[in-house]
Coordinates of C-alpha atoms in Angstrom, one line a residue:
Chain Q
X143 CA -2.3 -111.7 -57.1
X144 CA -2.4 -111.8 -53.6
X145 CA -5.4 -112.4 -51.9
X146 CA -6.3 -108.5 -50.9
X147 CA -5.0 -107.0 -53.4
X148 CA -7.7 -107.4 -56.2
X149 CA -7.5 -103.9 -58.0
X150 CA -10.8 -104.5 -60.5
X151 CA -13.8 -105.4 -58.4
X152 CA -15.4 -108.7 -59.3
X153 CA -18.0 -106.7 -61.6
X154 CA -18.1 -108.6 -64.6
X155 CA -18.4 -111.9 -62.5
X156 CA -21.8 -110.6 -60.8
X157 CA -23.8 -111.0 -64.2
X158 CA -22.5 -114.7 -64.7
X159 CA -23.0 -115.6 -60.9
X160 CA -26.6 -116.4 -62.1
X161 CA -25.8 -118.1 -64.6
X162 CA -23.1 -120.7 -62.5
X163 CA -22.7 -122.9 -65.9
X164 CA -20.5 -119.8 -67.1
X165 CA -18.6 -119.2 -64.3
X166 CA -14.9 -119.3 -65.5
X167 CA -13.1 -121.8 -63.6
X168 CA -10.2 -119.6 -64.2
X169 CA -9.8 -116.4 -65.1
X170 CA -6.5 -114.4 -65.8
X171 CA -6.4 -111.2 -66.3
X172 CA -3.0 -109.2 -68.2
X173 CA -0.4 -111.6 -66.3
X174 CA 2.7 -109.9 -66.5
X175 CA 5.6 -111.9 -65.7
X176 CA 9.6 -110.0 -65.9
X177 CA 12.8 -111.7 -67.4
X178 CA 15.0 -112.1 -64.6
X179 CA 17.9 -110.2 -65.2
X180 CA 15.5 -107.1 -66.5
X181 CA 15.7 -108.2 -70.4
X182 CA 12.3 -107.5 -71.2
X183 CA 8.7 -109.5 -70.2
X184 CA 8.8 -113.2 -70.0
X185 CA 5.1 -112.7 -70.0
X186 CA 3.6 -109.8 -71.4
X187 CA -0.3 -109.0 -70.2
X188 CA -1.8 -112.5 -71.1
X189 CA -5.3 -112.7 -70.7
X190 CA -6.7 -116.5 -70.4
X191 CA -10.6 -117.7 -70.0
X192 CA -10.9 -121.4 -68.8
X193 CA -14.7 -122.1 -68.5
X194 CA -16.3 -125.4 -67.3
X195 CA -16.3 -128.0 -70.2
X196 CA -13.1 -126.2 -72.5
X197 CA -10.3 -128.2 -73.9
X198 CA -7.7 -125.8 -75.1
X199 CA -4.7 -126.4 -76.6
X200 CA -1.5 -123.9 -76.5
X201 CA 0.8 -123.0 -78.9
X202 CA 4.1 -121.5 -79.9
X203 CA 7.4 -121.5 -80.4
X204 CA 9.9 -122.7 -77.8
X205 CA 10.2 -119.9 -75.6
X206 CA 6.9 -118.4 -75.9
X207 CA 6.2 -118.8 -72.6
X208 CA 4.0 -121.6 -72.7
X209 CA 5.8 -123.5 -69.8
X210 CA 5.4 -120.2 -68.1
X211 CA 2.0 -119.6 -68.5
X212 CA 0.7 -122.3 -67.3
X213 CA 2.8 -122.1 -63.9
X214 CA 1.2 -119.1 -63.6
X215 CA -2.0 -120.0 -64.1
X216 CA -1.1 -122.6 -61.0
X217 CA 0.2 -119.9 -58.9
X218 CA 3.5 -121.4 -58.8
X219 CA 5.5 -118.5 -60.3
X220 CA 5.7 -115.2 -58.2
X221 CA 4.2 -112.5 -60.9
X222 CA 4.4 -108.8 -61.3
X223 CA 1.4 -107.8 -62.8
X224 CA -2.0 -109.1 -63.2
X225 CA -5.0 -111.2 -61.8
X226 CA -5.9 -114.6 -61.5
X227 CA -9.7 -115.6 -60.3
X228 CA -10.5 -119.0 -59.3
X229 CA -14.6 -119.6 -59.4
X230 CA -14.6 -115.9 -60.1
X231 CA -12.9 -115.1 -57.0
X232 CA -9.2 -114.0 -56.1
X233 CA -7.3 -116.7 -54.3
X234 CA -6.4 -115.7 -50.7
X235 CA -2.5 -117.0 -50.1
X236 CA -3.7 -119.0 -47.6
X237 CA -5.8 -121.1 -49.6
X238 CA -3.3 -121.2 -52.8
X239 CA -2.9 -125.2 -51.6
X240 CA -6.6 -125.6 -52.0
X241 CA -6.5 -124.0 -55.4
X242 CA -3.5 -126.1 -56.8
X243 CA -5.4 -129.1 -55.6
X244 CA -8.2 -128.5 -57.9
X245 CA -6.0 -126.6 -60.4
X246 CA -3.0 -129.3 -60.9
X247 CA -0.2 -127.9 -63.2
X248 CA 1.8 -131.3 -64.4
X249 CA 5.3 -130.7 -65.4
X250 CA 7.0 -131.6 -68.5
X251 CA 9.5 -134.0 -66.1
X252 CA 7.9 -135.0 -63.3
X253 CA 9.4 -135.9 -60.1
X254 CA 8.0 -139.5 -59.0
X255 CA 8.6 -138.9 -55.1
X256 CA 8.6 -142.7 -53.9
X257 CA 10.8 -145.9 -53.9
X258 CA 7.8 -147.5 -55.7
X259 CA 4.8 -146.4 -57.8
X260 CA 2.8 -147.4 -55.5
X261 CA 4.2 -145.1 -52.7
X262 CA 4.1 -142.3 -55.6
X263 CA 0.5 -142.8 -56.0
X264 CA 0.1 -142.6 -52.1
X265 CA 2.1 -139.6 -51.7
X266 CA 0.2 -136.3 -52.2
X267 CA -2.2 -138.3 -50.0
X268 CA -0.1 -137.3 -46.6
X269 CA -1.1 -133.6 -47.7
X270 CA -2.4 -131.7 -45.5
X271 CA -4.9 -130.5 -48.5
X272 CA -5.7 -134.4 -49.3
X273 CA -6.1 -135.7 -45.9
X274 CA -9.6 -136.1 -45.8
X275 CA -9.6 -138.1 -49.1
X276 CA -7.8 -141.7 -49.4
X277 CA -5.6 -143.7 -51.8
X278 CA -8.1 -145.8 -53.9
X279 CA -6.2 -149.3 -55.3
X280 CA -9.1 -149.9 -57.5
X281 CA -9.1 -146.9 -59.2
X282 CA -5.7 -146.8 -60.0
X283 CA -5.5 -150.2 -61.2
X284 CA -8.6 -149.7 -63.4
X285 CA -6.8 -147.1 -65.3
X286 CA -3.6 -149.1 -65.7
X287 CA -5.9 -151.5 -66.8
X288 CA -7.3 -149.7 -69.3
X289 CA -3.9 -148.8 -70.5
X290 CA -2.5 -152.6 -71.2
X291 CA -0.9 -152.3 -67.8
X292 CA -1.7 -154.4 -64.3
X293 CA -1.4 -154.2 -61.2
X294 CA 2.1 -155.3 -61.5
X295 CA 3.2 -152.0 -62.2
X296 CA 2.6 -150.2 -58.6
X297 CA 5.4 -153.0 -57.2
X298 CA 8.0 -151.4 -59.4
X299 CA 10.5 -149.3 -58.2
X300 CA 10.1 -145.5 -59.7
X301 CA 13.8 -145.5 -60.7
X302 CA 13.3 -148.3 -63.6
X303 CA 10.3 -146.6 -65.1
X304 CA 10.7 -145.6 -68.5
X305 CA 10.1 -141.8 -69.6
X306 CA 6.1 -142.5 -71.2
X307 CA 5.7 -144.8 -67.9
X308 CA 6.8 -141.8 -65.5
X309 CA 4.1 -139.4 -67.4
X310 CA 1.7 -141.4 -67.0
X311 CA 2.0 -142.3 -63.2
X312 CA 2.5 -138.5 -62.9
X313 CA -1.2 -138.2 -64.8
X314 CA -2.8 -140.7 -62.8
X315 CA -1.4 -139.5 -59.5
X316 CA -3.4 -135.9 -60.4
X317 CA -6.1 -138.0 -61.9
X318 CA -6.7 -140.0 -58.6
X319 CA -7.2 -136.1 -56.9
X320 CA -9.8 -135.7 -59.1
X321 CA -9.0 -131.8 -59.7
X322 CA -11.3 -129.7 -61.8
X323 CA -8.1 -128.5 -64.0
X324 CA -5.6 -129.8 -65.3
X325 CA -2.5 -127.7 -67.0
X326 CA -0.5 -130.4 -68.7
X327 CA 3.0 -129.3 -69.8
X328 CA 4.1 -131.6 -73.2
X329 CA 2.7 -134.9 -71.1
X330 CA 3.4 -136.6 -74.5
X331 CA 6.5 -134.7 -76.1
X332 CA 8.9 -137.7 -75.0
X333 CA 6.6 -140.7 -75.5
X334 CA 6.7 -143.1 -78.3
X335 CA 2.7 -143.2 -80.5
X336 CA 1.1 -145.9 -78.2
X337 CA 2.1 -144.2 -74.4
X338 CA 0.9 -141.0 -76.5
X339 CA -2.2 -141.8 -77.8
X340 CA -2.1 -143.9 -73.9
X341 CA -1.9 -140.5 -72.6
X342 CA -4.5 -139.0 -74.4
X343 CA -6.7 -141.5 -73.7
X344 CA -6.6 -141.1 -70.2
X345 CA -6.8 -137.2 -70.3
X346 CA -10.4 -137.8 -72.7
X347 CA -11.8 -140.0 -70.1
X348 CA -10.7 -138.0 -66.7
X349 CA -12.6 -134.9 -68.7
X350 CA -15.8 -136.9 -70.0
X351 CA -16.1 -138.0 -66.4
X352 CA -17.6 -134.5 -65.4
X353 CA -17.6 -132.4 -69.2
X354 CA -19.5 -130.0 -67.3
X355 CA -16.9 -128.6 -64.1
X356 CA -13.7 -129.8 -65.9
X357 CA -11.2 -128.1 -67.9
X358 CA -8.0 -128.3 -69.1
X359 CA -5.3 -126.7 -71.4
X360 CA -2.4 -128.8 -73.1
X361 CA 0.6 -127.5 -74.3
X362 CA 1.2 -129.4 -77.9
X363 CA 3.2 -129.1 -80.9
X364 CA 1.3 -131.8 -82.6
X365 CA -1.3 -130.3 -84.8
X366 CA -3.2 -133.7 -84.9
X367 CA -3.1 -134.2 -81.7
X368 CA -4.6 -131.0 -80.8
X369 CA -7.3 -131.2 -83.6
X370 CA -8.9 -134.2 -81.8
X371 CA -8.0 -133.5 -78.2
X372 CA -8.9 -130.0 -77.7
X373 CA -11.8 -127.7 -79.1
X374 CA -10.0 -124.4 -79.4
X375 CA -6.2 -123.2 -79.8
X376 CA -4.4 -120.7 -78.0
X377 CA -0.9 -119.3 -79.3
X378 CA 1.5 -117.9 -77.5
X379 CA 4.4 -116.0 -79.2
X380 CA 7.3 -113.8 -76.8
X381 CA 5.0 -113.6 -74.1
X382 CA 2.1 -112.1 -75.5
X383 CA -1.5 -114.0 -76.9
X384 CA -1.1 -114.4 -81.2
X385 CA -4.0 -113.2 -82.9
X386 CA -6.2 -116.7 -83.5
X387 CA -5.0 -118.3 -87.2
X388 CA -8.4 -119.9 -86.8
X389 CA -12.0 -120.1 -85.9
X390 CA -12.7 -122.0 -83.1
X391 CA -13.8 -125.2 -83.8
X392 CA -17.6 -126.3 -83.1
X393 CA -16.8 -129.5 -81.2
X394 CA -20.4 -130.1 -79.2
Chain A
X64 CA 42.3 -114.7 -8.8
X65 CA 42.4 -118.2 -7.4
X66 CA 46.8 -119.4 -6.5
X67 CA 45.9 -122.7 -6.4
X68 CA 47.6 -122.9 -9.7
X69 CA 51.8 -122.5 -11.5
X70 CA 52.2 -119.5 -13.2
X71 CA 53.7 -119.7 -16.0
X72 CA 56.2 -117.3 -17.4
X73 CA 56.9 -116.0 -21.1
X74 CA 60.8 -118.0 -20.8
X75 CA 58.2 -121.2 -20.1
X76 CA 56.4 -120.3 -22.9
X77 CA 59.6 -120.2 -25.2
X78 CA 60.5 -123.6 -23.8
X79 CA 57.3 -125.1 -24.8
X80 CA 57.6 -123.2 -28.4
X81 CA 60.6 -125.1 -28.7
X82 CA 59.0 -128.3 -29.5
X83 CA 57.8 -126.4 -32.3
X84 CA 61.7 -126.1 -33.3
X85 CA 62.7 -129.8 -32.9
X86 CA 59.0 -130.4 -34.8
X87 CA 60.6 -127.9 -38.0
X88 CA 63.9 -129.8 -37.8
X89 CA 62.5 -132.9 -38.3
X90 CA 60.4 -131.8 -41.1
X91 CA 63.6 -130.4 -42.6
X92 CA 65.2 -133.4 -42.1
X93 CA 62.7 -136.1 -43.8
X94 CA 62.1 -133.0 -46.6
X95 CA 58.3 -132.9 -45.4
X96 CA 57.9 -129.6 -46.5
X97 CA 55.9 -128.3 -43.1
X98 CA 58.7 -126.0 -41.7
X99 CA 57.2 -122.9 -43.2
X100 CA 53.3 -123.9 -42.1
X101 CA 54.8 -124.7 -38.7
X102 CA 56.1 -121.4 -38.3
X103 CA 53.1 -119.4 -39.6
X104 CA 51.0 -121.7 -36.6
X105 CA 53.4 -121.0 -33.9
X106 CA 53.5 -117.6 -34.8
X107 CA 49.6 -117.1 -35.3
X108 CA 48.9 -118.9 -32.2
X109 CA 51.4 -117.0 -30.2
X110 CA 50.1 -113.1 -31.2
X111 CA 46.6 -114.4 -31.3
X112 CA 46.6 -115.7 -27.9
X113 CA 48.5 -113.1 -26.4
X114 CA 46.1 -110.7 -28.1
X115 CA 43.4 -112.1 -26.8
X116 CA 44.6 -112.2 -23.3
X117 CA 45.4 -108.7 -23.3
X118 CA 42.0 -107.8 -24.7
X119 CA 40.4 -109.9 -21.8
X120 CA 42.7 -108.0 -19.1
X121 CA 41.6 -105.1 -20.0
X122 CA 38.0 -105.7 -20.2
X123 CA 38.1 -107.7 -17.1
X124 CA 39.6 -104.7 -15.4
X125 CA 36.9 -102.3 -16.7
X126 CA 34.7 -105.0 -16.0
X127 CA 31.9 -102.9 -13.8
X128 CA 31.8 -100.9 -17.3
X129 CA 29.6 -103.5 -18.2
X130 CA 29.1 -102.1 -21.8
X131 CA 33.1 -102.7 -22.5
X132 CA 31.9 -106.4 -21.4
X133 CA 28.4 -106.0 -23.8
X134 CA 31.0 -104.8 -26.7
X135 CA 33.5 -107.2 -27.0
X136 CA 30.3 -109.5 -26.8
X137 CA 28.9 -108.4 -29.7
X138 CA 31.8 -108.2 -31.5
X139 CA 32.6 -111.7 -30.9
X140 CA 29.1 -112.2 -32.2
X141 CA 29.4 -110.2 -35.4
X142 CA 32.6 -112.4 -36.5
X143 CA 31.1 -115.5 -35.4
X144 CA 28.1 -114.5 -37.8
X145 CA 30.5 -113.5 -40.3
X146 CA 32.5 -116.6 -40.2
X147 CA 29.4 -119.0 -40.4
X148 CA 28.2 -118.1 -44.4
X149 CA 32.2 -117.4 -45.5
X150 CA 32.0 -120.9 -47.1
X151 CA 28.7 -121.8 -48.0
X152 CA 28.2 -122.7 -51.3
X153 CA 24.8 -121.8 -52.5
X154 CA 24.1 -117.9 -51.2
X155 CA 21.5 -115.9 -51.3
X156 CA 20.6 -112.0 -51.3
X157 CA 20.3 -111.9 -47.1
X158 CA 22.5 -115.0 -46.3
X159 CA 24.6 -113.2 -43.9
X160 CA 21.6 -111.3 -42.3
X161 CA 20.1 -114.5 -41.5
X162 CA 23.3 -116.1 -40.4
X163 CA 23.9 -112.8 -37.6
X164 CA 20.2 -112.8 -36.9
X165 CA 20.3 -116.8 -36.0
X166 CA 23.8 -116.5 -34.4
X167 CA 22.9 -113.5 -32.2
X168 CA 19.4 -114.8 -31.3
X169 CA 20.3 -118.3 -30.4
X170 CA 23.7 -117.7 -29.0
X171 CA 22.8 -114.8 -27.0
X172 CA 19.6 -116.3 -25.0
X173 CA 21.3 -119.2 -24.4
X174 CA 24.3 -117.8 -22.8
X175 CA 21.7 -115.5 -20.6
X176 CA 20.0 -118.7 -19.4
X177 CA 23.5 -119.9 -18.5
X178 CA 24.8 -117.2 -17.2
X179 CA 21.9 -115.8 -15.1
X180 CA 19.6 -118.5 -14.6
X181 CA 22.1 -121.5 -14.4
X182 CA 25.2 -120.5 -12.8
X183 CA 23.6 -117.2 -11.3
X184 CA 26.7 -115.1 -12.6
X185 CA 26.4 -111.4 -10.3
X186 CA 26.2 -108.5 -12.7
X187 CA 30.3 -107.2 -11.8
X188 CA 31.6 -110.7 -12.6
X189 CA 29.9 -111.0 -15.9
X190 CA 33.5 -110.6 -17.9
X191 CA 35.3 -113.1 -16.1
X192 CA 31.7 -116.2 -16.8
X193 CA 30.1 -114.3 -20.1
X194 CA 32.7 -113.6 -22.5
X195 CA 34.2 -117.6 -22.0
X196 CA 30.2 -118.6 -21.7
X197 CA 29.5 -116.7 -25.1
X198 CA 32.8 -118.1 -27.0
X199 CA 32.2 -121.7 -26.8
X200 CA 28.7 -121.2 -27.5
X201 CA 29.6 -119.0 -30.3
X202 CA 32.1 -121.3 -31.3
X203 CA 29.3 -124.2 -32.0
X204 CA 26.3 -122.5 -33.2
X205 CA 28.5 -121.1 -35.8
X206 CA 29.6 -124.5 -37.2
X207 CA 25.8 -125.9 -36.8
X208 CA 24.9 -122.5 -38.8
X209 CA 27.3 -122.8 -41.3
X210 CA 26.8 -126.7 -42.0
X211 CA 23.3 -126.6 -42.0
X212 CA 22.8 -123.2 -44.1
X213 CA 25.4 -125.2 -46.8
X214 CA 23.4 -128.3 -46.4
X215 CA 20.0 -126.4 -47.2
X216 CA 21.3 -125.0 -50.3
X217 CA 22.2 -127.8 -51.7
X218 CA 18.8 -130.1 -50.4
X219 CA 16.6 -127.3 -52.2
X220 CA 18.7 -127.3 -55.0
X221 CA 19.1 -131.3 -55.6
X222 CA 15.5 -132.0 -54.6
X223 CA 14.0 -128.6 -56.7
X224 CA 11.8 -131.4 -58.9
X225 CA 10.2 -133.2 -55.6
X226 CA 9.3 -129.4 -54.2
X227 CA 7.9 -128.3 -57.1
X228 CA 5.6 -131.3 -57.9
X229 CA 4.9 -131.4 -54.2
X230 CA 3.9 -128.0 -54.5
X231 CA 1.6 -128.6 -57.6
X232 CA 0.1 -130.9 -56.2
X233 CA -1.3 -128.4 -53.2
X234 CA 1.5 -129.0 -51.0
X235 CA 1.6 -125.9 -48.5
X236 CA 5.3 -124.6 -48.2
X237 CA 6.1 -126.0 -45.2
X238 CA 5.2 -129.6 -46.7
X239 CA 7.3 -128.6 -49.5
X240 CA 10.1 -127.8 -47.8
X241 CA 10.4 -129.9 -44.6
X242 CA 12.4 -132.8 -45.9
X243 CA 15.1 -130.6 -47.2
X244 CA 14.9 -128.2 -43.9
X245 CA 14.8 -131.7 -41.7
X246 CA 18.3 -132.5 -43.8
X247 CA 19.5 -129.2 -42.7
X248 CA 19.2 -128.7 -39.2
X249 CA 20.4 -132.7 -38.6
X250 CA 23.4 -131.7 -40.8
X251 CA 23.9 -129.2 -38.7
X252 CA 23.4 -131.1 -35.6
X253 CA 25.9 -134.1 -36.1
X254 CA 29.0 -132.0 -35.1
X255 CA 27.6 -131.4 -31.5
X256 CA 25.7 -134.5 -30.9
X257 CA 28.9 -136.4 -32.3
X258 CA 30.7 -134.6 -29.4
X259 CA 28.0 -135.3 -26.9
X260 CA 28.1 -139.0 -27.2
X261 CA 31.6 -139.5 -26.8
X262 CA 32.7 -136.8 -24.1
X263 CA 34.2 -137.7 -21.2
X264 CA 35.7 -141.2 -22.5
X265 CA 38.0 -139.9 -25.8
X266 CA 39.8 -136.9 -24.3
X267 CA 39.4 -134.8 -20.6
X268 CA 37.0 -131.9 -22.7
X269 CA 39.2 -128.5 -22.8
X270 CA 37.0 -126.7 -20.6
X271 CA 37.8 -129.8 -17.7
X272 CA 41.3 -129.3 -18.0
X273 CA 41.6 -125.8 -18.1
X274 CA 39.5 -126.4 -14.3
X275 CA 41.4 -129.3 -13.2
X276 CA 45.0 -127.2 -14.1
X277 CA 42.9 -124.6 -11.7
X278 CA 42.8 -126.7 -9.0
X279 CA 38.9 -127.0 -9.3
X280 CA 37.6 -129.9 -7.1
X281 CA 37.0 -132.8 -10.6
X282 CA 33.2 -133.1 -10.0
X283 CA 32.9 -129.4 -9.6
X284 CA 34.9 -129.2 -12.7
X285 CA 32.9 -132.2 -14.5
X286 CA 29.5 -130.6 -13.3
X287 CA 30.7 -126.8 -15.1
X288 CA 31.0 -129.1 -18.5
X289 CA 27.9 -130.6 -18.5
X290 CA 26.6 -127.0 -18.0
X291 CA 28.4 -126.2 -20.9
X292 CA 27.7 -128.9 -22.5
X293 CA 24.2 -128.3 -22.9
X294 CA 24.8 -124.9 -23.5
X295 CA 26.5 -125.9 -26.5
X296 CA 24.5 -128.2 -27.9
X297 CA 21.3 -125.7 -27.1
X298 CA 22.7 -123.3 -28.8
X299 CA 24.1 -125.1 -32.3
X300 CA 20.3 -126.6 -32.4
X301 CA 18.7 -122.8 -31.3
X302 CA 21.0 -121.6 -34.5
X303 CA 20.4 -123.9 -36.9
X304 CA 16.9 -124.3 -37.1
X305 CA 16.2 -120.1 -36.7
X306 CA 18.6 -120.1 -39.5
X307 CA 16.8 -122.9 -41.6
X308 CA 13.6 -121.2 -41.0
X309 CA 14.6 -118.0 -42.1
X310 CA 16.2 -119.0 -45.0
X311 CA 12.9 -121.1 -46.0
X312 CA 11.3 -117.9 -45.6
X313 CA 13.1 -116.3 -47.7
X314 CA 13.1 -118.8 -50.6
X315 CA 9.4 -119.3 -50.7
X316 CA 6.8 -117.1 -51.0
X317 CA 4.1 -116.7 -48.7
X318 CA 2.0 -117.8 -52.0
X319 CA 3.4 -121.1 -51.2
X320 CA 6.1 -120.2 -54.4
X321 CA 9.2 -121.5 -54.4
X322 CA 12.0 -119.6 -55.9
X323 CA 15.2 -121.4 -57.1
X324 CA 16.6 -118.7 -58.9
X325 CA 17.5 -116.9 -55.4
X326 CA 20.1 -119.8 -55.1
X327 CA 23.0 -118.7 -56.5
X328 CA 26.4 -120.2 -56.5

């Protein structure tokens, strides 16, 4: 995982170099992840292909790993086993804040980090690994706009925000970063059918932006929702990839 | 050493023990219950005291052994150490390496500046200025250490949401981790600096009077306190930031990871 230590030279990657449309934007290769008290794998050799332009959904049962997998995919969980290749390359530790800020892993309950929205939205900009970019008003409010939402909204202290409100100023705040994955974790498991399909909605139009360099992966129970968000279903079950239940669907 | 002061004698120090008496009788009296808790602190201070001053005797007579000096030094240090995680709530696997490594580190360079490059201490007489140097210095940087190691623990574990999203969000560690290490190290800070503010004006510090009952000139004696007094408060900040910023490193990764689950209560 570390920077050095990739044991399988980038072989396979040489081949698709040429052809850079191809060029996973992630690759992860037999993650291997231990329970910790020694019960067993919490991850158990997953193998996951994100290329430019996929919309994946994941599946399983609670305690699958799903939530795991994906914090692995961000780097944010130490792991035992396995590879992870950003662009084709392994990511070198100092540069893992780089890759999280094109890779942003959005947790089920995410912290707001601000007395107001607006101050959340301006937060990851006093990053070091944001500084040369700047908080854009217009953008943000564009989006709220979209949403039935004005400007009103980035006045409001974080505290009073509702649970579908939090998500989705957690969503914009990665959306505004403009990262080239996104890992969402149940964004709409707690939100009523409007903030959902809300949600959604923003999600579609962040990826249709640039269908070509984006990706993302979307942890969902909802069958429906996955049929029209995503074009292909992963399922997780104890840690290990399930056999597919289905063909992937043509979506162009 | 110097006669300019009484010497007191072990009948004096039975008369001043007795006030401990008349203290007991009074508890007995109103039914305050402290009689037995007075005893047990008369007692302790009395065979802990003596102790100690037999201990010192002896080292200050061996004192051009100067590893007998270097010892009792490091012992001092190893309790101190000791003594700063016994409390601390959330631990982790190396806790009380940290705590000696910070304690030792900070304590240690701080008495050599005062010792050799302040007060220019000759090598024989470093019994007599060290071991008292080291003590009070010990003394502080233990209770900034064990504060601010406590106060750390529970920063990373309230704010573990805010340093994960920061983190996802490409936050380096560091960025992560600074407003709960800042918390820290000003936790363990407000002891000392509390002390700094009002000394001099609330009480003569203990140092002072132990000079003054001497027969130490007052501004000779006030100078020696503001020596220690910045020894002091070197040493509590020294201790409490190496120990904040070991303990970061050990509860993230150098993948910019952080890992609650090494917090344990």
């Amino acid at each position: 995982m570390s920077g050095s230590g990739g044991r399988l030279p980038t072989l396979p990657f040489r081949l698709e170099n040429r052809v850079s449309a191809t060029l996973p934007l992630i690759e992860a290769r037999n993650l291997r992840r231990r329970h910790p008290e020694g019960r067993g794998w919490l991850l158990d050799g997953v193998s996951v292909t994100l290329l430019p332009g996929m919309r994946v959904a994941l599946d399983g049962p609670s305690g699958a790993g799903k939530t795991l997998l994906l914090r692995a995919l961000a780097m944010l969980d130490p792991i035992e086993d396995g590879e992870l290749f950003w662009r084709g390359k392994p990511v070198a530790r100092a540069a893992v804040p780089v890759f999280r800020s094109r890779v942003i892993y959005l947790h089920q309950r995410p912290a707001l980090l601000g007395e107001t929205v607006e101050a959340a939205f301006r937060r990851p900009f006093r990053l070091k690994v944001h500084g040369a970019s700047r908080y854009d008003e217009s953008r943000i409010v564009a989006w709220l706009e979209r949403l039935g939402r004005g400007a009103g909204l980035l006045r409001q202290p974080t505290a009073e925000l509702s649970g579908g409100e939090r998500q989705m100023v957690a969503l914009l705040r990665a959306m505004q970063l403009d990262p080239a994955v996104l890992l969402l974790d149940e964004p709409a498991a707690a939100l009523d059918a409007p903030t959902a399909e809300s949600v959604e909605c923003l999600v579609a139009e962040w990826f249709d932006a640039a269908p070509a360099r984006r990706a993302f992966c979307w942890v969902s129970h909802d069958r429906r929702q996955a049929a029209h968000m995503t074009d292909r279903t992963l399922r997780l079950a104890a840690g290990r990839m399930a056999p597919p239940q289905e063909e992937p669907k043509n979506v162009p | 050493m110097s006669p300019d002061y009484i010497e007191l004698t072990y009948g004096q120090l039975a008369l001043a023990a007795s006030l401990m008496v008349v203290c007991g009788a009074i508890s007995l009296a109103l039914q305050l219950g402290l009689e037995r808790r007075l005893a047990l602190g008369t007692l302790r201070t009395i065979v802990q005291l003596l102790l100690l001053g037999w201990v010192l005797r002896w080292v200050f007579a061996a004192a051009e052994q100067w590893y007998y000096v270097v010892t009792l030094m490091a012992a001092m240090t190893v309790v101190a150490g000791t003594a700063a995680v016994r409390r601390v709530e959330r631990r982790y696997a190396g806790l009380l390496v940290d705590s000696l490594l910070a304690i030792w580190l900070s304590a240690w360079c701080v008495t050599a500046v005062g010792a050799f490059g302040v007060v220019q201490v000759p090598l024989e007489r470093l019994a007599q200025y060290g071991i008292p140097l080291l003590g009070m210095v010990l003394h502080n940087t233990l209770t900034g250490i064990s504060l601010g190691i406590d106060r750390l623990g529970s920063e990373l574990a309230g704010r573990r949401d805010e340093v994960e999203t920061l983190l996802a969000l490409g936050a380096t560690r560091w960025e992560a981790a600074q407003g709960a290490v800042r918390q820290a190290v000003r936790t363990g800070l407000i002891p000392t600096l509390n002390t700094m503010m009002v000394l001099g004006i609330v009480s003569i510090p203990g140092m002072m009077t132990g000079q003054l009952l001497a027969g130490i000139d007052p501004i000779q004696a006030a100078l020696y306190q503001m020596v220690i007094m910045f020894l002091i408060a070197a040493g509590a900040s020294l201790g409490t930031m190496t120990v904040g910023l070991l303990a970061y490193r050990r509860l993230f990764t150098a993948e910019h990871q952080f890992l609650p689950g090494r917090l344990k209560k």
